[in-house]
Short mmCIF file of C-alpha atoms and ligand atoms in Angstrom, two decimals:
data_model
loop_
_atom_site.label_atom_id
_atom_site.label_comp_id
_atom_site.label_asym_id
_atom_site.label_seq_id
_atom_site.Cartn_x
_atom_site.Cartn_y
_atom_site.Cartn_z
CA MET A 745 70.02 -27.91 -31.43
CA ALA A 746 68.88 -26.18 -28.12
CA GLU A 747 67.43 -28.42 -25.64
CA GLU A 748 63.86 -28.15 -25.25
CA ASN A 749 64.57 -29.51 -29.34
CA ILE A 750 65.89 -32.75 -27.46
CA HIS A 751 63.56 -35.76 -27.63
CA TRP A 752 63.19 -36.64 -23.45
CA ALA A 753 64.04 -39.49 -23.77
CA ASP A 754 67.70 -38.32 -25.54
CA GLN A 755 67.55 -35.61 -22.91
CA ILE A 756 66.78 -37.57 -19.45
CA ALA A 757 69.74 -39.66 -21.35
CA LYS A 758 72.47 -37.32 -21.63
CA GLU A 759 71.72 -35.97 -18.30
CA VAL A 760 71.75 -39.65 -16.72
CA LYS A 761 75.37 -40.45 -18.71
CA GLU A 762 76.35 -37.03 -17.06
CA ARG A 763 75.72 -37.64 -13.07
CA VAL A 764 77.22 -41.23 -13.45
CA GLU A 765 80.17 -39.44 -14.73
CA LYS A 766 80.51 -36.74 -11.77
CA ASP A 767 79.52 -39.05 -9.15
CA PRO A 768 81.59 -42.27 -7.99
CA VAL A 769 79.46 -44.34 -6.60
CA LEU A 770 77.45 -44.67 -10.18
CA LYS A 771 80.80 -44.49 -12.33
CA LYS A 772 82.03 -48.25 -10.67
CA ILE A 773 78.73 -49.23 -10.68
CA VAL A 774 77.96 -48.70 -14.09
CA GLU A 775 82.00 -49.68 -14.86
CA GLU A 776 80.90 -53.44 -13.76
CA LYS A 777 76.56 -53.75 -15.05
CA GLY A 778 76.12 -51.46 -17.40
CA PHE A 779 74.02 -47.88 -17.41
CA ILE A 780 70.63 -50.68 -15.88
CA VAL A 781 66.83 -49.02 -16.76
CA TYR A 782 64.53 -50.22 -13.84
CA ASP A 783 61.07 -50.97 -13.56
CA GLU A 784 59.43 -53.62 -11.41
CA LYS A 785 55.48 -55.04 -11.03
CA THR A 786 53.97 -57.00 -8.63
CA PRO A 787 52.12 -60.02 -10.30
CA SER A 788 48.69 -59.97 -8.77
CA GLY A 789 46.44 -60.17 -11.11
CA THR A 790 45.34 -59.37 -14.46
CA ILE A 791 48.12 -56.25 -14.89
CA HIS A 792 46.45 -52.07 -15.83
CA ILE A 793 47.36 -51.08 -18.90
CA GLY A 794 48.70 -48.36 -16.82
CA SER A 795 51.93 -50.03 -16.12
CA GLY A 796 52.63 -50.30 -20.03
CA ARG A 797 53.66 -46.46 -19.84
CA GLY A 798 56.00 -47.12 -17.92
CA TRP A 799 57.77 -49.90 -19.47
CA ILE A 800 57.84 -48.49 -22.29
CA ILE A 801 59.95 -45.00 -20.58
CA HIS A 802 62.13 -47.28 -19.77
CA ASP A 803 62.12 -49.14 -23.31
CA VAL A 804 62.83 -45.38 -24.91
CA ILE A 805 65.21 -44.11 -22.37
CA ALA A 806 67.60 -46.88 -22.35
CA LYS A 807 67.41 -47.13 -26.24
CA ALA A 808 68.35 -43.31 -26.03
CA MET A 809 70.90 -44.33 -24.07
CA ARG A 810 72.71 -46.81 -26.20
CA ASP A 811 72.00 -44.10 -29.09
CA LEU A 812 74.37 -41.93 -27.09
CA GLY A 813 77.62 -45.22 -27.26
CA LEU A 814 76.14 -47.07 -23.50
CA LYS A 815 75.68 -50.40 -22.36
CA ALA A 816 72.64 -49.45 -20.91
CA LYS A 817 69.22 -52.41 -20.92
CA PHE A 818 66.18 -52.45 -19.35
CA ILE A 819 65.15 -54.21 -16.31
CA LEU A 820 61.77 -55.15 -15.68
CA SER A 821 61.64 -57.34 -12.80
CA SER A 822 58.35 -59.72 -10.81
CA ASP A 823 57.65 -58.89 -7.58
CA ASP A 824 56.40 -62.11 -7.49
CA ILE A 825 57.67 -62.94 -4.01
CA ASP A 826 55.03 -60.24 -2.93
CA PRO A 827 52.41 -61.66 -0.42
CA TYR A 828 48.86 -62.49 -1.80
CA ASP A 829 47.07 -59.87 -0.49
CA LYS A 830 43.60 -59.58 -1.08
CA PRO A 831 41.14 -61.98 -3.34
CA ASN A 832 41.68 -62.50 -7.04
CA LYS A 833 37.93 -61.97 -7.89
CA GLU A 834 39.48 -63.32 -11.18
CA LEU A 835 40.01 -66.74 -9.11
CA PRO A 836 37.38 -68.79 -7.71
CA LYS A 837 36.99 -68.52 -3.97
CA SER A 838 39.42 -71.75 -2.91
CA TYR A 839 42.21 -69.55 -3.77
CA ASP A 840 41.23 -67.23 -0.52
CA LYS A 841 43.60 -70.19 0.90
CA TYR A 842 46.49 -68.62 -0.79
CA LEU A 843 46.40 -65.80 0.87
CA GLY A 844 49.91 -64.21 2.89
CA MET A 845 51.57 -66.14 0.16
CA PRO A 846 54.17 -65.39 -1.90
CA PHE A 847 52.63 -64.91 -5.63
CA ARG A 848 55.61 -67.28 -6.89
CA ASN A 849 54.49 -70.53 -4.19
CA ILE A 850 50.79 -70.16 -5.12
CA PRO A 851 49.63 -72.45 -8.07
CA SER A 852 49.20 -70.92 -11.78
CA PRO A 853 44.90 -70.42 -12.26
CA PHE A 854 46.05 -72.89 -15.63
CA GLU A 855 48.21 -75.28 -15.86
CA GLY A 856 51.48 -74.65 -18.01
CA TYR A 857 52.63 -72.00 -16.02
CA LYS A 858 55.18 -71.42 -13.29
CA SER A 859 53.05 -70.06 -10.64
CA PHE A 860 50.44 -67.64 -9.97
CA ALA A 861 53.24 -65.10 -10.26
CA ASP A 862 54.48 -66.67 -13.92
CA TYR A 863 50.70 -66.67 -15.18
CA TYR A 864 49.72 -62.61 -14.36
CA PHE A 865 53.35 -61.32 -15.76
CA MET A 866 53.30 -64.58 -18.34
CA GLN A 867 50.44 -62.40 -20.60
CA VAL A 868 51.78 -58.69 -20.56
CA VAL A 869 55.50 -59.60 -21.00
CA GLU A 870 54.08 -62.01 -24.71
CA LYS A 871 53.02 -58.57 -25.70
CA PHE A 872 56.53 -57.19 -25.77
CA GLU A 873 57.26 -58.13 -28.72
CA GLU A 874 54.77 -56.27 -30.28
CA ILE A 875 54.73 -53.34 -28.88
CA GLY A 876 59.21 -52.81 -29.64
CA ILE A 877 59.63 -53.15 -25.36
CA GLU A 878 63.29 -54.93 -25.05
CA CYS A 879 63.90 -55.56 -21.67
CA GLU A 880 65.72 -58.21 -19.82
CA ILE A 881 63.03 -59.89 -17.32
CA GLN A 882 63.91 -60.98 -13.92
CA SER A 883 62.30 -62.43 -10.81
CA THR A 884 62.50 -60.64 -7.68
CA GLY A 885 61.48 -63.73 -5.33
CA GLU A 886 64.63 -65.35 -8.00
CA GLN A 887 67.06 -62.57 -7.16
CA TYR A 888 66.52 -63.38 -4.04
CA GLU A 889 67.82 -66.61 -3.69
CA LYS A 890 70.82 -65.86 -5.96
CA GLY A 891 72.00 -63.80 -2.93
CA THR A 892 71.30 -60.62 -5.12
CA PHE A 893 70.39 -58.70 -2.18
CA ASN A 894 72.10 -60.17 0.86
CA ALA A 895 74.61 -57.24 1.44
CA ALA A 896 71.66 -54.79 1.13
CA ILE A 897 69.68 -57.19 4.03
CA LYS A 898 72.69 -57.10 6.15
CA LYS A 899 73.20 -53.34 6.00
CA VAL A 900 69.08 -52.87 6.45
CA LEU A 901 68.94 -55.28 9.98
CA ASP A 902 72.31 -54.11 10.72
CA ASN A 903 71.17 -49.89 10.45
CA SER A 904 67.32 -50.93 11.40
CA ASP A 905 66.99 -48.50 14.26
CA THR A 906 67.96 -45.60 11.22
CA ILE A 907 65.42 -47.29 9.13
CA LYS A 908 63.43 -46.72 12.28
CA GLU A 909 63.73 -43.34 12.44
CA ILE A 910 63.83 -42.60 8.60
CA PHE A 911 60.35 -43.43 9.36
CA GLU A 912 59.03 -42.11 12.00
CA GLU A 913 59.84 -39.25 10.87
CA THR A 914 58.32 -39.22 7.93
CA TYR A 915 55.08 -40.80 9.37
CA SER A 916 55.04 -39.29 12.21
CA LYS A 917 54.22 -42.79 14.27
CA GLU A 918 55.98 -45.37 15.94
CA TYR A 919 57.60 -47.60 13.92
CA ASN A 920 58.41 -50.85 16.18
CA LYS A 921 59.53 -53.56 13.12
CA ILE A 922 62.77 -55.74 12.22
CA PRO A 923 62.38 -54.53 8.71
CA PHE A 924 62.15 -58.05 7.49
CA ASN A 925 59.36 -60.70 6.39
CA VAL A 926 60.47 -64.35 6.73
CA ILE A 927 58.80 -66.72 4.57
CA CYS A 928 56.82 -69.17 7.55
CA GLU A 929 59.00 -72.60 7.02
CA LYS A 930 55.55 -74.23 8.32
CA CYS A 931 52.85 -72.98 6.75
CA GLY A 932 54.78 -70.34 3.32
CA LYS A 933 53.14 -67.54 4.64
CA ILE A 934 55.17 -64.45 4.57
CA ALA A 935 52.55 -61.35 4.71
CA THR A 936 51.86 -63.11 9.25
CA THR A 937 55.12 -63.70 10.25
CA LYS A 938 56.80 -60.91 12.10
CA ALA A 939 60.90 -60.88 13.01
CA THR A 940 61.46 -60.52 16.80
CA LYS A 941 64.94 -60.58 16.91
CA TRP A 942 68.09 -60.23 14.64
CA ASP A 943 71.15 -61.74 16.02
CA LYS A 944 74.09 -59.70 14.39
CA GLU A 945 76.71 -61.88 14.98
CA ASN A 946 75.35 -65.03 13.68
CA GLU A 947 73.06 -63.36 11.41
CA LEU A 948 70.03 -65.26 12.17
CA LEU A 949 66.00 -63.61 12.53
CA THR A 950 63.88 -64.64 15.27
CA TYR A 951 60.59 -64.43 14.33
CA LYS A 952 56.80 -65.71 14.45
CA CYS A 953 53.95 -66.90 12.15
CA GLU A 954 50.86 -65.39 14.01
CA LYS A 955 47.81 -65.55 14.16
CA ASN A 956 46.30 -62.08 14.32
CA LEU A 957 49.18 -59.88 12.90
CA VAL A 958 46.89 -59.24 9.51
CA ASP A 959 43.19 -59.48 9.56
CA TRP A 960 42.96 -60.87 5.58
CA ALA A 961 45.77 -64.00 7.01
CA GLU A 962 45.85 -66.56 9.94
CA GLY A 963 49.76 -67.43 10.52
CA CYS A 964 50.08 -70.91 11.86
CA GLY A 965 51.95 -70.21 15.50
CA HIS A 966 55.32 -71.19 14.11
CA GLU A 967 58.39 -69.94 15.97
CA GLY A 968 61.97 -70.09 14.27
CA GLN A 969 65.12 -68.84 13.70
CA ILE A 970 66.35 -68.56 10.01
CA SER A 971 69.01 -67.05 7.62
CA PRO A 972 67.40 -63.99 5.56
CA TYR A 973 69.28 -64.38 2.73
CA ASP A 974 68.99 -66.06 -0.56
CA GLY A 975 64.74 -66.12 -0.56
CA ASN A 976 64.54 -67.26 2.85
CA GLY A 977 62.14 -63.40 2.81
CA LYS A 978 61.62 -60.62 1.18
CA LEU A 979 62.30 -56.83 2.97
CA PRO A 980 59.05 -54.99 2.94
CA TRP A 981 58.66 -52.31 0.03
CA LYS A 982 59.62 -49.20 0.96
CA VAL A 983 63.05 -51.24 2.06
CA GLU A 984 63.00 -53.31 -0.89
CA TRP A 985 62.74 -50.40 -3.48
CA ALA A 986 65.88 -48.58 -1.81
CA ALA A 987 67.53 -52.38 -1.83
CA LYS A 988 67.44 -53.08 -5.21
CA TRP A 989 69.30 -50.11 -6.84
CA PRO A 990 72.75 -49.96 -5.52
CA SER A 991 72.26 -54.59 -5.46
CA VAL A 992 71.58 -54.30 -8.84
CA GLY A 993 72.95 -51.29 -10.53
CA VAL A 994 69.87 -49.43 -10.81
CA VAL A 995 71.15 -45.88 -12.59
CA CYS A 996 67.42 -44.93 -13.67
CA GLU A 997 63.67 -45.06 -12.75
CA PHE A 998 60.50 -44.12 -12.94
CA ALA A 999 57.06 -44.85 -11.35
CA GLY A 1000 53.34 -43.09 -11.10
CA LYS A 1001 53.30 -40.04 -9.52
CA ASP A 1002 51.62 -41.28 -6.72
CA HIS A 1003 54.63 -43.33 -5.77
CA PHE A 1004 56.36 -39.37 -5.49
CA THR A 1005 54.50 -37.53 -3.62
CA ALA A 1006 55.58 -35.67 -0.18
CA GLY A 1007 55.99 -38.52 1.80
CA GLY A 1008 55.44 -40.91 -0.22
CA SER A 1009 57.15 -44.84 -1.09
CA ARG A 1010 59.62 -42.77 -3.20
CA THR A 1011 60.78 -40.63 -0.18
CA ILE A 1012 61.11 -43.34 1.92
CA SER A 1013 63.76 -45.09 -0.55
CA ILE A 1014 65.53 -41.87 -1.11
CA ALA A 1015 66.69 -41.98 2.33
CA ILE A 1016 67.06 -44.84 3.01
CA ALA A 1017 69.27 -45.47 -0.03
CA ASP A 1018 71.09 -42.53 1.65
CA GLN A 1019 71.62 -43.05 4.56
CA VAL A 1020 71.54 -46.31 5.09
CA LEU A 1021 72.84 -47.70 1.73
CA ASP A 1022 75.55 -45.12 0.82
CA PHE A 1023 73.51 -44.90 -2.66
CA PRO A 1024 72.59 -42.37 -4.31
CA PRO A 1025 69.14 -43.04 -5.93
CA PRO A 1026 68.48 -43.36 -9.61
CA TYR A 1027 67.00 -40.70 -12.17
CA PRO A 1028 64.89 -38.81 -12.01
CA SER A 1029 65.54 -38.82 -8.03
CA THR A 1030 68.65 -37.31 -6.33
CA ARG A 1031 69.84 -37.75 -3.03
CA GLU A 1032 68.06 -34.62 -1.98
CA GLU A 1033 65.61 -34.10 -4.46
CA THR A 1034 62.77 -36.87 -5.00
CA GLY A 1035 61.74 -35.93 -8.53
CA LYS A 1036 58.57 -36.28 -10.48
CA GLY A 1037 57.03 -39.79 -11.43
CA TYR A 1038 55.30 -40.18 -14.78
CA GLU A 1039 51.66 -38.85 -14.94
CA PHE A 1040 49.08 -41.62 -15.32
CA PHE A 1041 47.50 -43.04 -18.44
CA ASN A 1042 44.08 -43.05 -19.32
CA VAL A 1043 42.59 -45.41 -21.83
CA GLY A 1044 38.99 -44.48 -22.57
CA GLY A 1045 38.59 -43.62 -18.88
CA LYS A 1046 35.72 -45.49 -17.19
CA LYS A 1047 34.15 -46.32 -20.07
CA MET A 1048 36.09 -49.37 -20.86
CA SER A 1049 36.26 -50.78 -17.33
CA THR A 1050 36.26 -55.18 -18.04
CA SER A 1051 33.26 -56.23 -16.62
CA LYS A 1052 35.50 -57.54 -13.99
CA GLY A 1053 35.83 -53.66 -13.13
CA LYS A 1054 39.57 -53.45 -13.36
CA GLY A 1055 39.84 -50.77 -15.83
CA PHE A 1056 41.10 -51.85 -19.48
CA GLY A 1057 43.82 -54.30 -19.16
CA PHE A 1058 46.86 -54.37 -21.14
CA ALA A 1059 47.24 -57.31 -22.67
CA GLU A 1060 43.36 -56.65 -23.17
CA MET A 1061 43.81 -53.65 -25.74
CA PHE A 1062 46.38 -54.86 -27.67
CA ASN A 1063 43.42 -56.53 -29.50
CA TYR A 1064 41.69 -53.39 -29.77
CA ILE A 1065 44.01 -51.02 -30.31
CA PRO A 1066 47.12 -51.45 -32.53
CA ALA A 1067 50.41 -51.40 -30.44
CA GLN A 1068 52.66 -49.52 -32.73
CA ILE A 1069 49.72 -46.65 -32.18
CA ILE A 1070 49.87 -47.08 -28.25
CA ARG A 1071 54.10 -46.85 -29.05
CA TYR A 1072 53.69 -44.19 -30.56
CA LEU A 1073 51.85 -42.11 -28.31
CA LEU A 1074 54.07 -42.60 -25.30
CA VAL A 1075 57.25 -42.01 -27.07
CA LYS A 1076 55.48 -38.66 -28.30
CA THR A 1077 54.27 -37.81 -25.00
CA ARG A 1078 56.69 -36.59 -22.56
CA PRO A 1079 56.38 -38.44 -18.87
CA HIS A 1080 55.18 -35.74 -17.31
CA ALA A 1081 51.80 -34.84 -19.31
CA VAL A 1082 48.52 -36.43 -18.82
CA LEU A 1083 47.57 -38.78 -21.00
CA ASP A 1084 44.00 -39.24 -20.90
CA PHE A 1085 42.94 -41.05 -24.78
CA ASP A 1086 39.82 -42.06 -25.87
CA PRO A 1087 39.33 -44.35 -28.56
CA GLU A 1088 35.50 -43.37 -28.89
CA GLY A 1089 36.09 -40.17 -28.60
CA ARG A 1090 35.85 -37.92 -31.77
CA ASN A 1091 38.67 -37.82 -32.89
CA ASP A 1092 41.61 -39.39 -30.64
CA MET A 1093 42.16 -42.69 -33.36
CA ILE A 1094 41.98 -40.55 -36.56
CA LEU A 1095 44.10 -37.97 -34.95
CA LEU A 1096 46.71 -39.97 -33.70
CA TYR A 1097 47.18 -41.82 -37.02
CA GLU A 1098 47.40 -38.77 -39.06
CA ARG A 1099 50.25 -37.44 -37.03
CA PHE A 1100 51.66 -40.81 -37.15
CA ASP A 1101 51.52 -40.95 -40.95
CA ARG A 1102 52.97 -37.28 -40.53
CA ALA A 1103 56.21 -38.12 -39.01
CA GLU A 1104 56.66 -41.37 -41.11
CA ARG A 1105 56.39 -39.15 -43.57
CA MET A 1106 58.66 -36.57 -42.62
CA TYR A 1107 61.65 -40.07 -41.47
CA PHE A 1108 61.69 -41.01 -45.07
CA GLY A 1109 61.70 -37.29 -46.16
CA GLU A 1110 58.45 -36.80 -48.33
CA GLU A 1111 57.33 -34.56 -46.49
CA THR A 1112 58.78 -31.09 -44.78
CA ASP A 1113 58.13 -28.19 -42.28
CA ASP A 1114 59.69 -25.37 -42.48
CA ASN A 1115 60.40 -25.40 -38.69
CA LYS A 1116 63.46 -27.90 -39.01
CA ASN A 1117 63.71 -28.41 -34.94
CA GLU A 1118 59.58 -30.15 -35.89
CA VAL A 1119 61.23 -32.06 -38.49
CA ALA A 1120 64.14 -33.39 -36.78
CA ASN A 1121 61.82 -34.01 -32.84
CA GLN A 1122 59.16 -36.18 -35.37
CA LYS A 1123 62.10 -37.99 -36.73
CA ARG A 1124 63.61 -38.88 -33.62
CA ILE A 1125 60.01 -39.95 -32.37
CA TYR A 1126 59.32 -42.27 -35.36
CA GLU A 1127 62.56 -44.15 -35.46
CA LEU A 1128 62.07 -44.36 -31.00
CA ALA A 1129 58.64 -45.62 -32.20
CA HIS A 1130 58.70 -47.52 -34.29
CA VAL A 1131 58.32 -51.57 -33.80
CA GLY A 1132 61.21 -53.88 -35.79
CA ASP A 1133 63.91 -52.78 -38.15
CA ILE A 1134 62.10 -49.46 -39.86
CA PRO A 1135 62.02 -50.33 -43.88
CA ASP A 1136 64.40 -48.10 -45.84
CA ARG A 1137 61.64 -46.82 -47.96
CA MET A 1138 58.88 -45.09 -46.95
CA PRO A 1139 55.87 -48.00 -47.17
CA LYS A 1140 52.49 -47.42 -49.07
CA GLN A 1141 50.41 -44.88 -46.26
CA ILE A 1142 46.55 -44.92 -46.82
CA PRO A 1143 44.87 -42.29 -44.75
CA PHE A 1144 43.09 -44.26 -41.53
CA THR A 1145 39.30 -42.94 -42.59
CA LEU A 1146 39.49 -43.82 -46.21
CA ALA A 1147 40.83 -47.58 -44.87
CA ALA A 1148 38.62 -47.50 -42.78
CA THR A 1149 35.78 -46.66 -45.96
CA VAL A 1150 36.60 -48.92 -48.18
CA ILE A 1151 37.68 -52.12 -44.99
CA GLN A 1152 32.88 -50.92 -44.79
CA VAL A 1153 32.32 -50.59 -48.48
CA GLY A 1154 34.69 -53.96 -49.58
CA LEU A 1155 33.54 -55.59 -46.01
CA SER A 1156 36.68 -58.44 -47.14
CA GLU A 1157 40.28 -57.32 -47.27
CA GLU A 1158 40.61 -59.23 -50.46
CA LYS A 1159 37.38 -56.41 -52.22
CA ALA A 1160 38.69 -53.48 -49.81
CA ILE A 1161 42.09 -53.35 -52.18
CA GLU A 1162 39.92 -53.81 -55.31
CA ILE A 1163 38.25 -50.66 -54.64
CA LEU A 1164 42.02 -48.92 -53.51
CA LYS A 1165 43.06 -50.62 -56.63
CA LYS A 1166 39.79 -48.68 -58.76
CA THR A 1167 40.11 -45.69 -57.19
CA GLY A 1168 43.62 -45.52 -57.61
CA HIS A 1169 44.83 -44.65 -54.01
CA VAL A 1170 47.44 -47.86 -54.27
CA ASP A 1171 49.09 -49.35 -57.89
CA GLU A 1172 47.20 -51.74 -60.02
CA ASN A 1173 50.34 -54.16 -58.75
CA ILE A 1174 51.81 -53.47 -55.22
CA GLU A 1175 52.73 -56.08 -53.28
CA GLY A 1176 55.41 -57.20 -50.20
CA MET A 1177 55.39 -54.30 -47.82
CA ASP A 1178 53.37 -52.19 -48.92
CA LEU A 1179 50.31 -55.05 -49.43
CA HIS A 1180 51.55 -55.49 -46.23
CA TYR A 1181 51.15 -52.12 -44.56
CA VAL A 1182 47.71 -51.53 -46.34
CA LEU A 1183 46.73 -54.76 -45.44
CA GLN A 1184 47.78 -53.68 -41.35
CA ARG A 1185 45.68 -49.98 -41.79
CA LEU A 1186 42.62 -51.89 -43.13
CA ARG A 1187 42.57 -54.27 -40.09
CA ASP A 1188 43.03 -51.77 -38.15
CA ALA A 1189 40.42 -49.45 -39.17
CA LYS A 1190 38.27 -52.58 -39.45
CA ARG A 1191 38.69 -52.73 -35.42
CA TRP A 1192 37.85 -49.17 -34.33
CA ILE A 1193 34.82 -49.70 -36.59
CA GLU A 1194 33.87 -52.49 -34.56
CA ARG A 1195 34.49 -51.45 -31.31
CA PHE A 1196 35.13 -47.91 -30.63
CA ALA A 1197 34.24 -45.31 -34.00
CA PRO A 1198 31.84 -42.63 -33.34
CA GLU A 1199 28.18 -43.52 -35.07
CA GLN A 1200 29.12 -40.70 -37.49
CA TYR A 1201 31.74 -43.10 -39.16
CA LYS A 1202 30.28 -46.08 -39.42
CA PHE A 1203 27.19 -47.10 -42.33
CA GLN A 1204 26.16 -50.46 -44.55
CA VAL A 1205 26.00 -49.77 -47.91
CA GLN A 1206 22.66 -50.71 -49.02
CA ASP A 1207 21.85 -53.57 -50.93
CA LYS A 1208 17.87 -51.78 -51.45
CA LEU A 1209 16.57 -48.37 -50.46
CA ALA A 1210 15.68 -48.20 -46.56
CA GLU A 1211 11.50 -48.52 -46.11
CA GLY A 1212 10.63 -44.80 -45.17
CA ILE A 1213 13.42 -42.48 -47.27
CA GLU A 1214 11.67 -39.61 -49.34
CA ILE A 1215 13.86 -37.88 -51.43
CA ASP A 1216 12.31 -34.36 -53.28
CA ASP A 1217 11.99 -34.87 -56.58
CA LYS A 1218 14.80 -32.27 -57.58
CA GLU A 1219 16.88 -33.97 -55.92
CA LYS A 1220 16.00 -37.31 -57.56
CA GLU A 1221 16.71 -35.64 -60.39
CA VAL A 1222 20.58 -34.77 -60.38
CA LEU A 1223 21.17 -38.34 -58.74
CA LYS A 1224 19.68 -39.61 -61.83
CA LYS A 1225 22.10 -37.55 -63.90
CA VAL A 1226 24.36 -38.24 -61.51
CA ILE A 1227 23.58 -42.14 -62.59
CA ALA A 1228 25.17 -40.87 -66.00
CA GLU A 1229 28.47 -40.01 -65.01
CA LEU A 1230 29.31 -42.72 -63.39
CA ASP A 1231 29.84 -44.22 -66.96
CA ASN A 1232 32.46 -41.14 -68.18
CA GLU A 1233 35.08 -43.27 -65.80
CA LEU A 1234 35.90 -39.36 -64.01
CA GLY A 1235 37.97 -39.14 -61.51
CA GLU A 1236 37.22 -38.24 -57.13
CA GLU A 1237 37.78 -35.11 -57.82
CA GLU A 1238 36.59 -34.70 -60.99
CA LEU A 1239 33.08 -36.31 -60.13
CA HIS A 1240 33.16 -33.85 -56.63
CA ASN A 1241 32.67 -31.25 -58.76
CA LYS A 1242 30.26 -32.69 -60.69
CA PHE A 1243 27.96 -32.83 -58.33
CA TRP A 1244 28.06 -29.07 -57.84
CA GLU A 1245 27.80 -28.37 -61.59
CA LEU A 1246 24.93 -30.39 -61.30
CA CYS A 1247 23.14 -28.90 -58.40
CA GLN A 1248 23.46 -25.16 -59.81
CA GLU A 1249 21.98 -26.38 -62.81
CA ASN A 1250 19.16 -27.60 -61.35
CA ASP A 1251 18.73 -25.23 -59.22
CA VAL A 1252 19.43 -27.65 -55.62
CA LYS A 1253 21.47 -26.61 -52.57
CA PRO A 1254 24.43 -29.21 -52.52
CA LYS A 1255 24.02 -29.38 -48.60
CA ASP A 1256 20.03 -31.29 -49.60
CA PHE A 1257 21.87 -33.26 -52.57
CA PHE A 1258 24.24 -34.61 -50.09
CA LYS A 1259 21.61 -35.22 -46.89
CA ALA A 1260 19.89 -37.07 -50.26
CA ALA A 1261 22.84 -39.14 -51.30
CA TYR A 1262 24.06 -40.67 -47.57
CA GLN A 1263 20.05 -41.87 -47.98
CA VAL A 1264 19.45 -43.71 -50.32
CA LEU A 1265 23.27 -44.72 -50.42
CA ILE A 1266 23.93 -45.73 -46.18
CA ASN A 1267 20.40 -44.74 -45.17
CA LYS A 1268 22.16 -42.27 -42.94
CA ASP A 1269 21.93 -38.14 -43.24
CA ARG A 1270 26.11 -38.30 -43.98
CA GLY A 1271 28.86 -40.35 -44.64
CA PRO A 1272 32.38 -40.76 -46.01
CA LYS A 1273 33.28 -38.51 -48.78
CA LEU A 1274 30.67 -38.58 -51.86
CA ALA A 1275 32.44 -38.24 -54.75
CA GLY A 1276 35.51 -41.15 -53.24
CA PHE A 1277 32.87 -42.90 -51.56
CA MET A 1278 30.37 -43.14 -54.10
CA LEU A 1279 33.20 -44.08 -56.85
CA SER A 1280 34.74 -46.94 -53.99
CA ILE A 1281 30.88 -48.49 -54.40
CA ASP A 1282 29.88 -51.27 -57.05
CA LYS A 1283 28.57 -48.70 -59.78
CA ASP A 1284 26.12 -51.43 -60.89
CA LYS A 1285 24.64 -51.42 -56.62
CA VAL A 1286 24.52 -47.43 -56.73
CA LYS A 1287 22.90 -46.85 -60.13
CA LYS A 1288 19.96 -49.59 -59.00
CA LEU A 1289 19.46 -47.79 -56.09
CA ILE A 1290 19.39 -44.26 -57.52
CA GLU A 1291 17.34 -45.76 -60.43
CA SER A 1292 14.91 -47.66 -57.61
CA LEU A 1293 13.96 -44.13 -56.81
ZN1 ZN B 54 53.24 -70.20 9.64
#
């Protein structure tokens, strides 16, 4: 198969494998730890949906690596030792007193969680099963405590001159810091301390907790001397990023493209990894090249911001858009492609479901394409995107728009299933997996109708003729003739043909007939495909509405 037809995750897995084989440093660490695909997130508040893109990307790459026979895993670390650096608007003012402290040492806003960090991180982690993410969760603070970063910390402090050079060269301004933030032994703040001296021999840092080091948190003035190891503090962000790579054994780590700009955090981290830690930075970077981060993932743009103005939360989104569909969208899209998904848009959701269904049919051999690469690609996307075990035969598919129609006609799942049976879309004795999939589709459609669907897809079947409706006599006549046809047990196509026949016989423009029918049935000028729609509505109801004209 030509390379351009390989799924992007398989391509990356292959490239990383080749890279490791060629690099003795990587080869050694992979022998010890396996292929580590890594990502990290600061749990400073509700986590935005955009972060989800990175998690899916990393999850899929790790899966592709395992499919190559590699021992690979995805580790997601909570950067819970980072300082609370600006007030979280979701929390009361009383939380301001914790500004400057590590998130993991701040009490949880809700009982039942270990800390502030734990609370916000759990909101997303508990959704991982639903979205099919398999990963090992780590706490960066705990890794500091365990001493995972001790060796890197020593190298960084012993070589702080090189780090100073790297920063000064990149930013053309003075860097006068010892790159380590001690947690003040007196007040517990990490953002307010400044290390003043590194005693290389005794491996001790002298530090001062300063009153005015930052303007958003006040230090206590304490001065002390402490070991930088085992969780007594942390490396500053860009240095820490580099330190994690050899310490954890990271061979692949993407981040949003904003980190990959010239002079951005990735460039600095690469230089530190290369010059101070002598470790090749993870894919997509090399010692020489920064590489490219993944593009942003926007759901619904600004329209979908929460009341707190923070954008759409990762966990919140699954209340509206099924995890399976979001996962499919992110798996099929290359990381470098911009992703603006608008569930309110005319077609985004419908198209996404149609494509998912098509990939599913191709996977199970129920549909094919002359382009064999396309079929192979769709199968692979389906495989990587599927949440949970893939069933051994194709589950019953109901088109999304049909589901949206029958759930609005039936108003309950039971009634909707009845309609699907009556109209021949599902078997009379549907059960088990098939029933489960159909019900799921009905629920998906219902949520879409309630929250996002454009007006044209929403309707309510009328109980009685809406006031003010005026139908011309000619259209009325055709409608009344349609009633008579309803008793003839016509199928959808036959009924549709009958509409055209009757229009022709009675010299009525089909356009006018359809409009009249929709006005009578749902008090709108348009609606779902009329024949199927009419058959899905209770026959007596249709008759009553038309007879009342
Ligand atoms: Zn202090």
